[in-house]
PDB file of N, CA, C and O in Angstrom:
ATOM      1  N   MET A   1      59.520   3.920 189.161  1.00 85.00           N
ATOM      2  CA  MET A   1      58.950   5.018 189.972  1.00 85.00           C
ATOM      3  C   MET A   1      58.252   4.706 190.927  1.00 85.00           C
ATOM      4  O   MET A   1      58.152   3.326 191.616  1.00 85.00           O
ATOM      5  N   ALA A   2      58.428   5.696 192.276  1.00 89.00           N
ATOM      6  CA  ALA A   2      58.140   5.121 193.444  1.00 89.00           C
ATOM      7  C   ALA A   2      57.137   6.374 194.174  1.00 89.00           C
ATOM      8  O   ALA A   2      57.433   7.419 193.373  1.00 89.00           O
ATOM      9  N   VAL A   3      56.458   5.907 194.737  1.00 90.00           N
ATOM     10  CA  VAL A   3      55.414   6.794 195.577  1.00 90.00           C
ATOM     11  C   VAL A   3      55.883   6.672 196.961  1.00 90.00           C
ATOM     12  O   VAL A   3      55.723   5.324 197.561  1.00 90.00           O
ATOM     13  N   CYS A   4      56.313   7.552 197.790  1.00 89.00           N
ATOM     14  CA  CYS A   4      56.417   7.603 198.976  1.00 89.00           C
ATOM     15  C   CYS A   4      56.290   8.928 199.932  1.00 89.00           C
ATOM     16  O   CYS A   4      56.514   9.931 199.101  1.00 89.00           O
ATOM     17  N   SER A   5      56.334   8.543 200.887  1.00 87.00           N
ATOM     18  CA  SER A   5      55.982   9.746 202.029  1.00 87.00           C
ATOM     19  C   SER A   5      56.496   9.488 203.494  1.00 87.00           C
ATOM     20  O   SER A   5      55.701   8.362 203.453  1.00 87.00           O
ATOM     21  N   SER A   6      56.818   9.926 204.192  1.00 87.00           N
ATOM     22  CA  SER A   6      56.903   9.669 205.712  1.00 87.00           C
ATOM     23  C   SER A   6      55.687   9.838 206.282  1.00 87.00           C
ATOM     24  O   SER A   6      55.482   9.539 207.601  1.00 87.00           O
ATOM     25  N   LYS A   7      55.006  11.194 205.956  1.00 90.00           N
ATOM     26  CA  LYS A   7      53.641  10.941 206.580  1.00 90.00           C
ATOM     27  C   LYS A   7      52.428   9.991 206.131  1.00 90.00           C
ATOM     28  O   LYS A   7      52.702   9.805 205.109  1.00 90.00           O
ATOM     29  N   GLY A   8      51.692   9.682 207.122  1.00 88.00           N
ATOM     30  CA  GLY A   8      50.882   8.862 206.754  1.00 88.00           C
ATOM     31  C   GLY A   8      49.468   9.455 206.634  1.00 88.00           C
ATOM     32  O   GLY A   8      48.994  10.763 206.642  1.00 88.00           O
ATOM     33  N   GLY A   9      48.784   8.874 205.861  1.00 91.00           N
ATOM     34  CA  GLY A   9      47.194   9.119 205.457  1.00 91.00           C
ATOM     35  C   GLY A   9      47.300  10.456 204.318  1.00 91.00           C
ATOM     36  O   GLY A   9      46.504  11.152 204.044  1.00 91.00           O
ATOM     37  N   VAL A  10      48.256  10.657 203.344  1.00 94.00           N
ATOM     38  CA  VAL A  10      48.511  11.423 202.283  1.00 94.00           C
ATOM     39  C   VAL A  10      48.023  10.867 201.159  1.00 94.00           C
ATOM     40  O   VAL A  10      48.289  11.528 199.927  1.00 94.00           O
ATOM     41  N   GLY A  11      47.516   9.684 200.894  1.00 93.00           N
ATOM     42  CA  GLY A  11      47.312   8.810 199.594  1.00 93.00           C
ATOM     43  C   GLY A  11      48.441   8.289 198.748  1.00 93.00           C
ATOM     44  O   GLY A  11      48.027   8.023 197.576  1.00 93.00           O
ATOM     45  N   LYS A  12      49.079   7.760 199.615  1.00 93.00           N
ATOM     46  CA  LYS A  12      50.234   7.005 198.868  1.00 93.00           C
ATOM     47  C   LYS A  12      49.596   5.511 198.387  1.00 93.00           C
ATOM     48  O   LYS A  12      50.108   5.349 197.294  1.00 93.00           O
ATOM     49  N   THR A  13      48.690   5.088 199.006  1.00 93.00           N
ATOM     50  CA  THR A  13      48.478   3.824 198.633  1.00 93.00           C
ATOM     51  C   THR A  13      47.464   4.003 197.775  1.00 93.00           C
ATOM     52  O   THR A  13      47.454   3.313 196.224  1.00 93.00           O
ATOM     53  N   ALA A  14      46.460   5.015 197.522  1.00 95.00           N
ATOM     54  CA  ALA A  14      45.433   5.000 196.483  1.00 95.00           C
ATOM     55  C   ALA A  14      46.427   5.768 195.272  1.00 95.00           C
ATOM     56  O   ALA A  14      45.784   5.096 194.056  1.00 95.00           O
ATOM     57  N   THR A  15      47.017   6.434 195.327  1.00 95.00           N
ATOM     58  CA  THR A  15      47.861   6.930 193.938  1.00 95.00           C
ATOM     59  C   THR A  15      48.898   5.816 193.563  1.00 95.00           C
ATOM     60  O   THR A  15      48.571   5.824 192.049  1.00 95.00           O
ATOM     61  N   ALA A  16      49.383   5.030 194.292  1.00 95.00           N
ATOM     62  CA  ALA A  16      50.167   4.075 193.954  1.00 95.00           C
ATOM     63  C   ALA A  16      49.385   2.970 193.028  1.00 95.00           C
ATOM     64  O   ALA A  16      49.587   2.233 191.934  1.00 95.00           O
ATOM     65  N   ALA A  17      47.963   2.665 193.719  1.00 95.00           N
ATOM     66  CA  ALA A  17      47.320   1.526 193.194  1.00 95.00           C
ATOM     67  C   ALA A  17      46.758   2.097 191.888  1.00 95.00           C
ATOM     68  O   ALA A  17      46.415   1.557 190.830  1.00 95.00           O
ATOM     69  N   ASN A  18      46.178   3.208 191.450  1.00 95.00           N
ATOM     70  CA  ASN A  18      45.896   3.928 190.549  1.00 95.00           C
ATOM     71  C   ASN A  18      46.511   4.225 189.412  1.00 95.00           C
ATOM     72  O   ASN A  18      46.437   4.163 188.227  1.00 95.00           O
ATOM     73  N   LEU A  19      47.881   4.777 189.891  1.00 96.00           N
ATOM     74  CA  LEU A  19      49.037   4.585 188.796  1.00 96.00           C
ATOM     75  C   LEU A  19      49.419   3.678 188.497  1.00 96.00           C
ATOM     76  O   LEU A  19      49.518   3.309 187.114  1.00 96.00           O
ATOM     77  N   ALA A  20      49.504   2.567 189.024  1.00 96.00           N
ATOM     78  CA  ALA A  20      49.577   1.064 188.545  1.00 96.00           C
ATOM     79  C   ALA A  20      48.669   0.603 187.476  1.00 96.00           C
ATOM     80  O   ALA A  20      49.121  -0.082 186.345  1.00 96.00           O
ATOM     81  N   ALA A  21      47.108   0.984 187.560  1.00 95.00           N
ATOM     82  CA  ALA A  21      46.235   0.314 187.059  1.00 95.00           C
ATOM     83  C   ALA A  21      46.067   1.282 185.858  1.00 95.00           C
ATOM     84  O   ALA A  21      46.129   0.742 184.337  1.00 95.00           O
ATOM     85  N   VAL A  22      46.558   2.619 185.386  1.00 96.00           N
ATOM     86  CA  VAL A  22      46.894   3.168 184.415  1.00 96.00           C
ATOM     87  C   VAL A  22      48.075   2.908 183.589  1.00 96.00           C
ATOM     88  O   VAL A  22      47.698   2.592 182.305  1.00 96.00           O
ATOM     89  N   LEU A  23      49.146   2.557 184.394  1.00 97.00           N
ATOM     90  CA  LEU A  23      50.298   1.901 183.589  1.00 97.00           C
ATOM     91  C   LEU A  23      49.952   0.794 183.181  1.00 97.00           C
ATOM     92  O   LEU A  23      50.300   0.530 181.737  1.00 97.00           O
ATOM     93  N   ALA A  24      49.216  -0.170 183.577  1.00 97.00           N
ATOM     94  CA  ALA A  24      48.823  -1.705 183.305  1.00 97.00           C
ATOM     95  C   ALA A  24      48.162  -1.297 181.927  1.00 97.00           C
ATOM     96  O   ALA A  24      47.900  -2.473 181.368  1.00 97.00           O
ATOM     97  N   THR A  25      47.482  -0.323 181.463  1.00 97.00           N
ATOM     98  CA  THR A  25      46.582  -0.314 180.490  1.00 97.00           C
ATOM     99  C   THR A  25      47.531  -0.324 178.990  1.00 97.00           C
ATOM    100  O   THR A  25      47.374   0.035 178.218  1.00 97.00           O
ATOM    101  N   HIS A  26      48.868   0.311 179.332  1.00 97.00           N
ATOM    102  CA  HIS A  26      49.887   0.762 178.213  1.00 97.00           C
ATOM    103  C   HIS A  26      50.903  -0.452 178.101  1.00 97.00           C
ATOM    104  O   HIS A  26      51.480  -0.662 177.344  1.00 97.00           O
ATOM    105  N   GLY A  27      50.490  -1.422 179.345  1.00 97.00           N
ATOM    106  CA  GLY A  27      51.358  -2.653 178.984  1.00 97.00           C
ATOM    107  C   GLY A  27      51.751  -3.166 180.345  1.00 97.00           C
ATOM    108  O   GLY A  27      51.095  -3.011 181.296  1.00 97.00           O
ATOM    109  N   ARG A  28      52.597  -4.494 180.303  1.00 97.00           N
ATOM    110  CA  ARG A  28      52.801  -5.119 181.460  1.00 97.00           C
ATOM    111  C   ARG A  28      53.149  -4.647 182.557  1.00 97.00           C
ATOM    112  O   ARG A  28      54.385  -3.897 182.477  1.00 97.00           O
ATOM    113  N   THR A  29      52.476  -4.757 183.856  1.00 97.00           N
ATOM    114  CA  THR A  29      53.002  -3.920 185.032  1.00 97.00           C
ATOM    115  C   THR A  29      53.540  -4.565 186.067  1.00 97.00           C
ATOM    116  O   THR A  29      52.630  -5.356 186.486  1.00 97.00           O
ATOM    117  N   LEU A  30      54.596  -4.617 186.603  1.00 95.00           N
ATOM    118  CA  LEU A  30      54.798  -4.966 188.324  1.00 95.00           C
ATOM    119  C   LEU A  30      54.659  -4.009 189.162  1.00 95.00           C
ATOM    120  O   LEU A  30      55.328  -3.111 189.068  1.00 95.00           O
ATOM    121  N   VAL A  31      54.202  -4.651 190.451  1.00 94.00           N
ATOM    122  CA  VAL A  31      54.027  -3.348 191.563  1.00 94.00           C
ATOM    123  C   VAL A  31      54.561  -3.782 192.637  1.00 94.00           C
ATOM    124  O   VAL A  31      54.305  -5.092 192.855  1.00 94.00           O
ATOM    125  N   VAL A  32      55.471  -3.562 193.152  1.00 91.00           N
ATOM    126  CA  VAL A  32      56.196  -3.938 194.502  1.00 91.00           C
ATOM    127  C   VAL A  32      55.909  -3.120 195.555  1.00 91.00           C
ATOM    128  O   VAL A  32      56.131  -1.934 195.919  1.00 91.00           O
ATOM    129  N   ASP A  33      55.109  -3.997 196.425  1.00 88.00           N
ATOM    130  CA  ASP A  33      54.684  -3.036 197.882  1.00 88.00           C
ATOM    131  C   ASP A  33      55.815  -3.603 198.880  1.00 88.00           C
ATOM    132  O   ASP A  33      55.930  -4.520 199.301  1.00 88.00           O
ATOM    133  N   VAL A  34      56.196  -2.289 199.225  1.00 86.00           N
ATOM    134  CA  VAL A  34      57.267  -2.657 200.503  1.00 86.00           C
ATOM    135  C   VAL A  34      57.232  -2.117 201.859  1.00 86.00           C
ATOM    136  O   VAL A  34      57.805  -2.167 202.811  1.00 86.00           O
ATOM    137  N   ASP A  35      55.909  -1.500 201.637  1.00 84.00           N
ATOM    138  CA  ASP A  35      55.251  -1.142 202.781  1.00 84.00           C
ATOM    139  C   ASP A  35      54.729  -2.550 203.862  1.00 84.00           C
ATOM    140  O   ASP A  35      54.104  -3.175 203.527  1.00 84.00           O
ATOM    141  N   PRO A  36      55.328  -2.495 205.486  1.00 79.00           N
ATOM    142  CA  PRO A  36      54.966  -3.661 206.175  1.00 79.00           C
ATOM    143  C   PRO A  36      53.481  -3.835 206.437  1.00 79.00           C
ATOM    144  O   PRO A  36      53.149  -5.002 206.537  1.00 79.00           O
ATOM    145  N   GLN A  37      52.859  -2.879 206.026  1.00 82.00           N
ATOM    146  CA  GLN A  37      51.646  -2.812 206.156  1.00 82.00           C
ATOM    147  C   GLN A  37      50.789  -3.431 205.107  1.00 82.00           C
ATOM    148  O   GLN A  37      49.205  -3.669 205.311  1.00 82.00           O
ATOM    149  N   GLU A  38      51.605  -3.754 204.279  1.00 84.00           N
ATOM    150  CA  GLU A  38      50.868  -4.397 202.807  1.00 84.00           C
ATOM    151  C   GLU A  38      49.529  -3.639 202.301  1.00 84.00           C
ATOM    152  O   GLU A  38      48.893  -4.572 201.662  1.00 84.00           O
ATOM    153  N   SER A  39      49.585  -2.370 202.530  1.00 88.00           N
ATOM    154  CA  SER A  39      48.271  -1.665 202.161  1.00 88.00           C
ATOM    155  C   SER A  39      48.074  -1.732 200.695  1.00 88.00           C
ATOM    156  O   SER A  39      46.488  -2.013 200.253  1.00 88.00           O
ATOM    157  N   LEU A  40      48.649  -1.745 199.823  1.00 90.00           N
ATOM    158  CA  LEU A  40      48.782  -1.858 198.238  1.00 90.00           C
ATOM    159  C   LEU A  40      48.312  -3.210 197.861  1.00 90.00           C
ATOM    160  O   LEU A  40      47.360  -3.349 197.200  1.00 90.00           O
ATOM    161  N   GLY A  41      48.708  -3.918 198.557  1.00 89.00           N
ATOM    162  CA  GLY A  41      48.351  -5.413 198.499  1.00 89.00           C
ATOM    163  C   GLY A  41      47.034  -5.646 198.618  1.00 89.00           C
ATOM    164  O   GLY A  41      46.345  -6.311 197.726  1.00 89.00           O
ATOM    165  N   ARG A  42      46.624  -5.223 199.763  1.00 90.00           N
ATOM    166  CA  ARG A  42      44.969  -5.299 200.184  1.00 90.00           C
ATOM    167  C   ARG A  42      44.119  -4.615 199.120  1.00 90.00           C
ATOM    168  O   ARG A  42      43.143  -4.995 198.837  1.00 90.00           O
ATOM    169  N   ALA A  43      44.760  -3.338 198.593  1.00 92.00           N
ATOM    170  CA  ALA A  43      44.097  -2.886 197.585  1.00 92.00           C
ATOM    171  C   ALA A  43      43.554  -3.361 196.352  1.00 92.00           C
ATOM    172  O   ALA A  43      42.455  -3.233 195.911  1.00 92.00           O
ATOM    173  N   PHE A  44      44.476  -4.524 196.340  1.00 92.00           N
ATOM    174  CA  PHE A  44      44.181  -5.209 194.992  1.00 92.00           C
ATOM    175  C   PHE A  44      43.515  -6.778 195.572  1.00 92.00           C
ATOM    176  O   PHE A  44      43.308  -7.215 194.825  1.00 92.00           O
ATOM    177  N   GLY A  45      43.277  -6.954 196.581  1.00 91.00           N
ATOM    178  CA  GLY A  45      42.757  -8.218 197.348  1.00 91.00           C
ATOM    179  C   GLY A  45      43.989  -9.105 197.605  1.00 91.00           C
ATOM    180  O   GLY A  45      43.515 -10.298 197.668  1.00 91.00           O
ATOM    181  N   VAL A  46      44.890  -8.635 197.503  1.00 89.00           N
ATOM    182  CA  VAL A  46      45.970  -9.655 198.243  1.00 89.00           C
ATOM    183  C   VAL A  46      46.620  -9.874 198.999  1.00 89.00           C
ATOM    184  O   VAL A  46      46.758  -8.303 199.867  1.00 89.00           O
ATOM    185  N   THR A  47      46.422 -10.851 200.085  1.00 86.00           N
ATOM    186  CA  THR A  47      46.981 -10.811 201.489  1.00 86.00           C
ATOM    187  C   THR A  47      48.151 -11.889 201.442  1.00 86.00           C
ATOM    188  O   THR A  47      47.956 -12.767 201.375  1.00 86.00           O
ATOM    189  N   ALA A  48      49.505 -11.457 201.864  1.00 81.00           N
ATOM    190  CA  ALA A  48      50.754 -12.081 201.578  1.00 81.00           C
ATOM    191  C   ALA A  48      50.819 -12.847 203.002  1.00 81.00           C
ATOM    192  O   ALA A  48      50.542 -12.369 203.995  1.00 81.00           O
ATOM    193  N   THR A  49      51.318 -14.071 203.214  1.00 81.00           N
ATOM    194  CA  THR A  49      51.627 -14.424 204.057  1.00 81.00           C
ATOM    195  C   THR A  49      52.765 -14.611 204.377  1.00 81.00           C
ATOM    196  O   THR A  49      53.589 -14.008 203.759  1.00 81.00           O
ATOM    197  N   GLN A  50      53.373 -14.996 205.747  1.00 80.00           N
ATOM    198  CA  GLN A  50      54.961 -14.825 205.915  1.00 80.00           C
ATOM    199  C   GLN A  50      55.638 -15.605 205.163  1.00 80.00           C
ATOM    200  O   GLN A  50      56.848 -15.019 204.371  1.00 80.00           O
ATOM    201  N   ALA A  51      55.369 -16.754 204.398  1.00 80.00           N
ATOM    202  CA  ALA A  51      56.158 -17.539 203.595  1.00 80.00           C
ATOM    203  C   ALA A  51      56.265 -16.996 202.205  1.00 80.00           C
ATOM    204  O   ALA A  51      56.927 -17.511 201.422  1.00 80.00           O
ATOM    205  N   ASP A  52      55.194 -16.083 201.772  1.00 79.00           N
ATOM    206  CA  ASP A  52      55.292 -15.828 200.320  1.00 79.00           C
ATOM    207  C   ASP A  52      55.306 -14.426 200.334  1.00 79.00           C
ATOM    208  O   ASP A  52      54.689 -13.647 199.339  1.00 79.00           O
ATOM    209  N   SER A  53      55.814 -13.483 201.239  1.00 82.00           N
ATOM    210  CA  SER A  53      56.076 -12.133 201.044  1.00 82.00           C
ATOM    211  C   SER A  53      57.226 -11.924 200.705  1.00 82.00           C
ATOM    212  O   SER A  53      58.067 -12.417 200.767  1.00 82.00           O
ATOM    213  N   LEU A  54      57.371 -10.116 200.489  1.00 85.00           N
ATOM    214  CA  LEU A  54      58.663  -9.934 199.965  1.00 85.00           C
ATOM    215  C   LEU A  54      59.689  -9.915 201.258  1.00 85.00           C
ATOM    216  O   LEU A  54      60.736 -10.353 200.734  1.00 85.00           O
ATOM    217  N   THR A  55      59.467  -9.995 202.460  1.00 84.00           N
ATOM    218  CA  THR A  55      60.397 -10.138 203.620  1.00 84.00           C
ATOM    219  C   THR A  55      60.835 -11.615 203.387  1.00 84.00           C
ATOM    220  O   THR A  55      61.982 -11.941 203.622  1.00 84.00           O
ATOM    221  N   ALA A  56      60.353 -12.472 203.051  1.00 85.00           N
ATOM    222  CA  ALA A  56      60.228 -13.788 202.781  1.00 85.00           C
ATOM    223  C   ALA A  56      61.581 -14.215 201.503  1.00 85.00           C
ATOM    224  O   ALA A  56      62.253 -14.871 201.536  1.00 85.00           O
ATOM    225  N   LEU A  57      61.087 -13.067 200.489  1.00 87.00           N
ATOM    226  CA  LEU A  57      61.943 -13.028 199.419  1.00 87.00           C
ATOM    227  C   LEU A  57      63.618 -12.394 199.826  1.00 87.00           C
ATOM    228  O   LEU A  57      64.483 -13.483 199.370  1.00 87.00           O
ATOM    229  N   LEU A  58      63.658 -11.534 200.700  1.00 88.00           N
ATOM    230  CA  LEU A  58      64.421 -10.910 200.825  1.00 88.00           C
ATOM    231  C   LEU A  58      65.267 -11.928 202.233  1.00 88.00           C
ATOM    232  O   LEU A  58      66.757 -11.468 202.241  1.00 88.00           O
ATOM    233  N   ASP A  59      64.702 -12.729 202.801  1.00 88.00           N
ATOM    234  CA  ASP A  59      65.882 -13.368 203.873  1.00 88.00           C
ATOM    235  C   ASP A  59      65.972 -14.409 203.258  1.00 88.00           C
ATOM    236  O   ASP A  59      65.275 -15.772 202.955  1.00 88.00           O
ATOM    237  N   PRO A  60      67.844 -14.941 203.110  1.00 87.00           N
ATOM    238  CA  PRO A  60      68.110 -16.168 202.660  1.00 87.00           C
ATOM    239  C   PRO A  60      67.859 -17.447 203.096  1.00 87.00           C
ATOM    240  O   PRO A  60      67.706 -18.332 202.537  1.00 87.00           O
ATOM    241  N   GLU A  61      67.673 -17.112 204.548  1.00 89.00           N
ATOM    242  CA  GLU A  61      67.068 -18.800 205.340  1.00 89.00           C
ATOM    243  C   GLU A  61      65.623 -18.882 204.950  1.00 89.00           C
ATOM    244  O   GLU A  61      65.294 -20.209 205.335  1.00 89.00           O
ATOM    245  N   ALA A  62      64.749 -17.849 204.686  1.00 84.00           N
ATOM    246  CA  ALA A  62      63.307 -18.274 204.205  1.00 84.00           C
ATOM    247  C   ALA A  62      63.368 -19.336 202.975  1.00 84.00           C
ATOM    248  O   ALA A  62      62.383 -20.054 202.972  1.00 84.00           O
ATOM    249  N   GLY A  63      64.319 -18.991 202.122  1.00 83.00           N
ATOM    250  CA  GLY A  63      64.108 -19.846 201.051  1.00 83.00           C
ATOM    251  C   GLY A  63      63.027 -19.518 200.046  1.00 83.00           C
ATOM    252  O   GLY A  63      62.769 -20.699 199.152  1.00 83.00           O
ATOM    253  N   ALA A  64      62.228 -18.396 200.107  1.00 86.00           N
ATOM    254  CA  ALA A  64      61.330 -18.055 199.188  1.00 86.00           C
ATOM    255  C   ALA A  64      61.785 -17.718 197.796  1.00 86.00           C
ATOM    256  O   ALA A  64      62.873 -17.506 197.358  1.00 86.00           O
ATOM    257  N   GLU A  65      60.801 -18.429 196.961  1.00 87.00           N
ATOM    258  CA  GLU A  65      61.118 -18.623 195.356  1.00 87.00           C
ATOM    259  C   GLU A  65      60.574 -17.359 194.583  1.00 87.00           C
ATOM    260  O   GLU A  65      59.218 -16.782 195.259  1.00 87.00           O
ATOM    261  N   LEU A  66      60.912 -16.378 193.861  1.00 88.00           N
ATOM    262  CA  LEU A  66      60.460 -15.183 193.695  1.00 88.00           C
ATOM    263  C   LEU A  66      59.036 -15.556 192.751  1.00 88.00           C
ATOM    264  O   LEU A  66      58.068 -14.947 192.878  1.00 88.00           O
ATOM    265  N   SER A  67      59.100 -16.620 192.332  1.00 87.00           N
ATOM    266  CA  SER A  67      57.664 -17.312 191.439  1.00 87.00           C
ATOM    267  C   SER A  67      56.657 -17.512 192.709  1.00 87.00           C
ATOM    268  O   SER A  67      55.197 -16.901 192.050  1.00 87.00           O
ATOM    269  N   ALA A  68      56.743 -17.631 193.674  1.00 83.00           N
ATOM    270  CA  ALA A  68      55.797 -17.495 194.705  1.00 83.00           C
ATOM    271  C   ALA A  68      55.152 -16.488 195.493  1.00 83.00           C
ATOM    272  O   ALA A  68      54.212 -16.399 196.021  1.00 83.00           O
ATOM    273  N   VAL A  69      56.185 -15.665 195.075  1.00 87.00           N
ATOM    274  CA  VAL A  69      56.066 -13.961 195.883  1.00 87.00           C
ATOM    275  C   VAL A  69      54.998 -13.160 194.815  1.00 87.00           C
ATOM    276  O   VAL A  69      54.134 -12.346 195.436  1.00 87.00           O
ATOM    277  N   ILE A  70      55.183 -13.199 193.616  1.00 91.00           N
ATOM    278  CA  ILE A  70      54.720 -12.428 192.312  1.00 91.00           C
ATOM    279  C   ILE A  70      53.336 -12.844 192.491  1.00 91.00           C
ATOM    280  O   ILE A  70      52.918 -14.377 192.221  1.00 91.00           O
ATOM    281  N   ARG A  71      52.108 -12.048 192.436  1.00 91.00           N
ATOM    282  CA  ARG A  71      50.654 -12.323 192.119  1.00 91.00           C
ATOM    283  C   ARG A  71      50.587 -12.093 190.986  1.00 91.00           C
ATOM    284  O   ARG A  71      50.759 -10.784 190.579  1.00 91.00           O
ATOM    285  N   SER A  72      50.365 -13.011 189.835  1.00 92.00           N
ATOM    286  CA  SER A  72      50.102 -12.573 188.520  1.00 92.00           C
ATOM    287  C   SER A  72      48.705 -12.054 188.177  1.00 92.00           C
ATOM    288  O   SER A  72      47.823 -12.801 188.785  1.00 92.00           O
ATOM    289  N   GLU A  73      48.643 -11.380 187.470  1.00 91.00           N
ATOM    290  CA  GLU A  73      47.138 -10.904 187.165  1.00 91.00           C
ATOM    291  C   GLU A  73      46.302 -10.330 187.823  1.00 91.00           C
ATOM    292  O   GLU A  73      45.452 -10.798 188.072  1.00 91.00           O
ATOM    293  N   VAL A  74      46.866  -9.264 188.991  1.00 94.00           N
ATOM    294  CA  VAL A  74      45.695  -8.920 190.284  1.00 94.00           C
ATOM    295  C   VAL A  74      44.522  -7.916 189.373  1.00 94.00           C
ATOM    296  O   VAL A  74      43.474  -7.932 190.046  1.00 94.00           O
ATOM    297  N   ALA A  75      45.102  -7.775 188.443  1.00 93.00           N
ATOM    298  CA  ALA A  75      44.284  -6.710 187.297  1.00 93.00           C
ATOM    299  C   ALA A  75      44.697  -7.205 186.262  1.00 93.00           C
ATOM    300  O   ALA A  75      46.001  -7.542 185.871  1.00 93.00           O
ATOM    301  N   PRO A  76      44.174  -6.640 184.765  1.00 95.00           N
ATOM    302  CA  PRO A  76      44.878  -7.095 183.667  1.00 95.00           C
ATOM    303  C   PRO A  76      45.974  -6.350 183.560  1.00 95.00           C
ATOM    304  O   PRO A  76      46.265  -5.256 183.854  1.00 95.00           O
ATOM    305  N   ASN A  77      46.959  -7.070 182.864  1.00 96.00           N
ATOM    306  CA  ASN A  77      48.295  -7.216 183.090  1.00 96.00           C
ATOM    307  C   ASN A  77      49.184  -6.228 184.313  1.00 96.00           C
ATOM    308  O   ASN A  77      50.362  -5.945 184.066  1.00 96.00           O
ATOM    309  N   LEU A  78      48.706  -6.612 185.193  1.00 96.00           N
ATOM    310  CA  LEU A  78      49.126  -6.173 186.397  1.00 96.00           C
ATOM    311  C   LEU A  78      49.297  -6.874 187.536  1.00 96.00           C
ATOM    312  O   LEU A  78      48.914  -8.017 187.804  1.00 96.00           O
ATOM    313  N   ASP A  79      50.781  -7.379 187.605  1.00 96.00           N
ATOM    314  CA  ASP A  79      51.327  -8.386 188.723  1.00 96.00           C
ATOM    315  C   ASP A  79      51.811  -7.458 189.715  1.00 96.00           C
ATOM    316  O   ASP A  79      52.094  -6.243 189.937  1.00 96.00           O
ATOM    317  N   LEU A  80      51.734  -8.235 191.239  1.00 93.00           N
ATOM    318  CA  LEU A  80      51.957  -7.794 192.292  1.00 93.00           C
ATOM    319  C   LEU A  80      52.950  -8.564 193.063  1.00 93.00           C
ATOM    320  O   LEU A  80      52.793  -9.718 192.947  1.00 93.00           O
TER     321      LEU A  80
END
């Protein structure tokens, strides 16, 4: 599932965070924040550094490991 819109301020982050929290009550859930502003991560109290961000994971020269990028249990049954 994806939550997206080209317009800012329409509630994408709030919708994604709440949807993720509800889905996590039904089982293990992984939320991927691809917004460069990392608003969804901050909604769960997570701030990525350049070395452990999605950008680092996608950059072959950065050499980031998947396990270093995923934040486990930011909420019950919810990984980010």
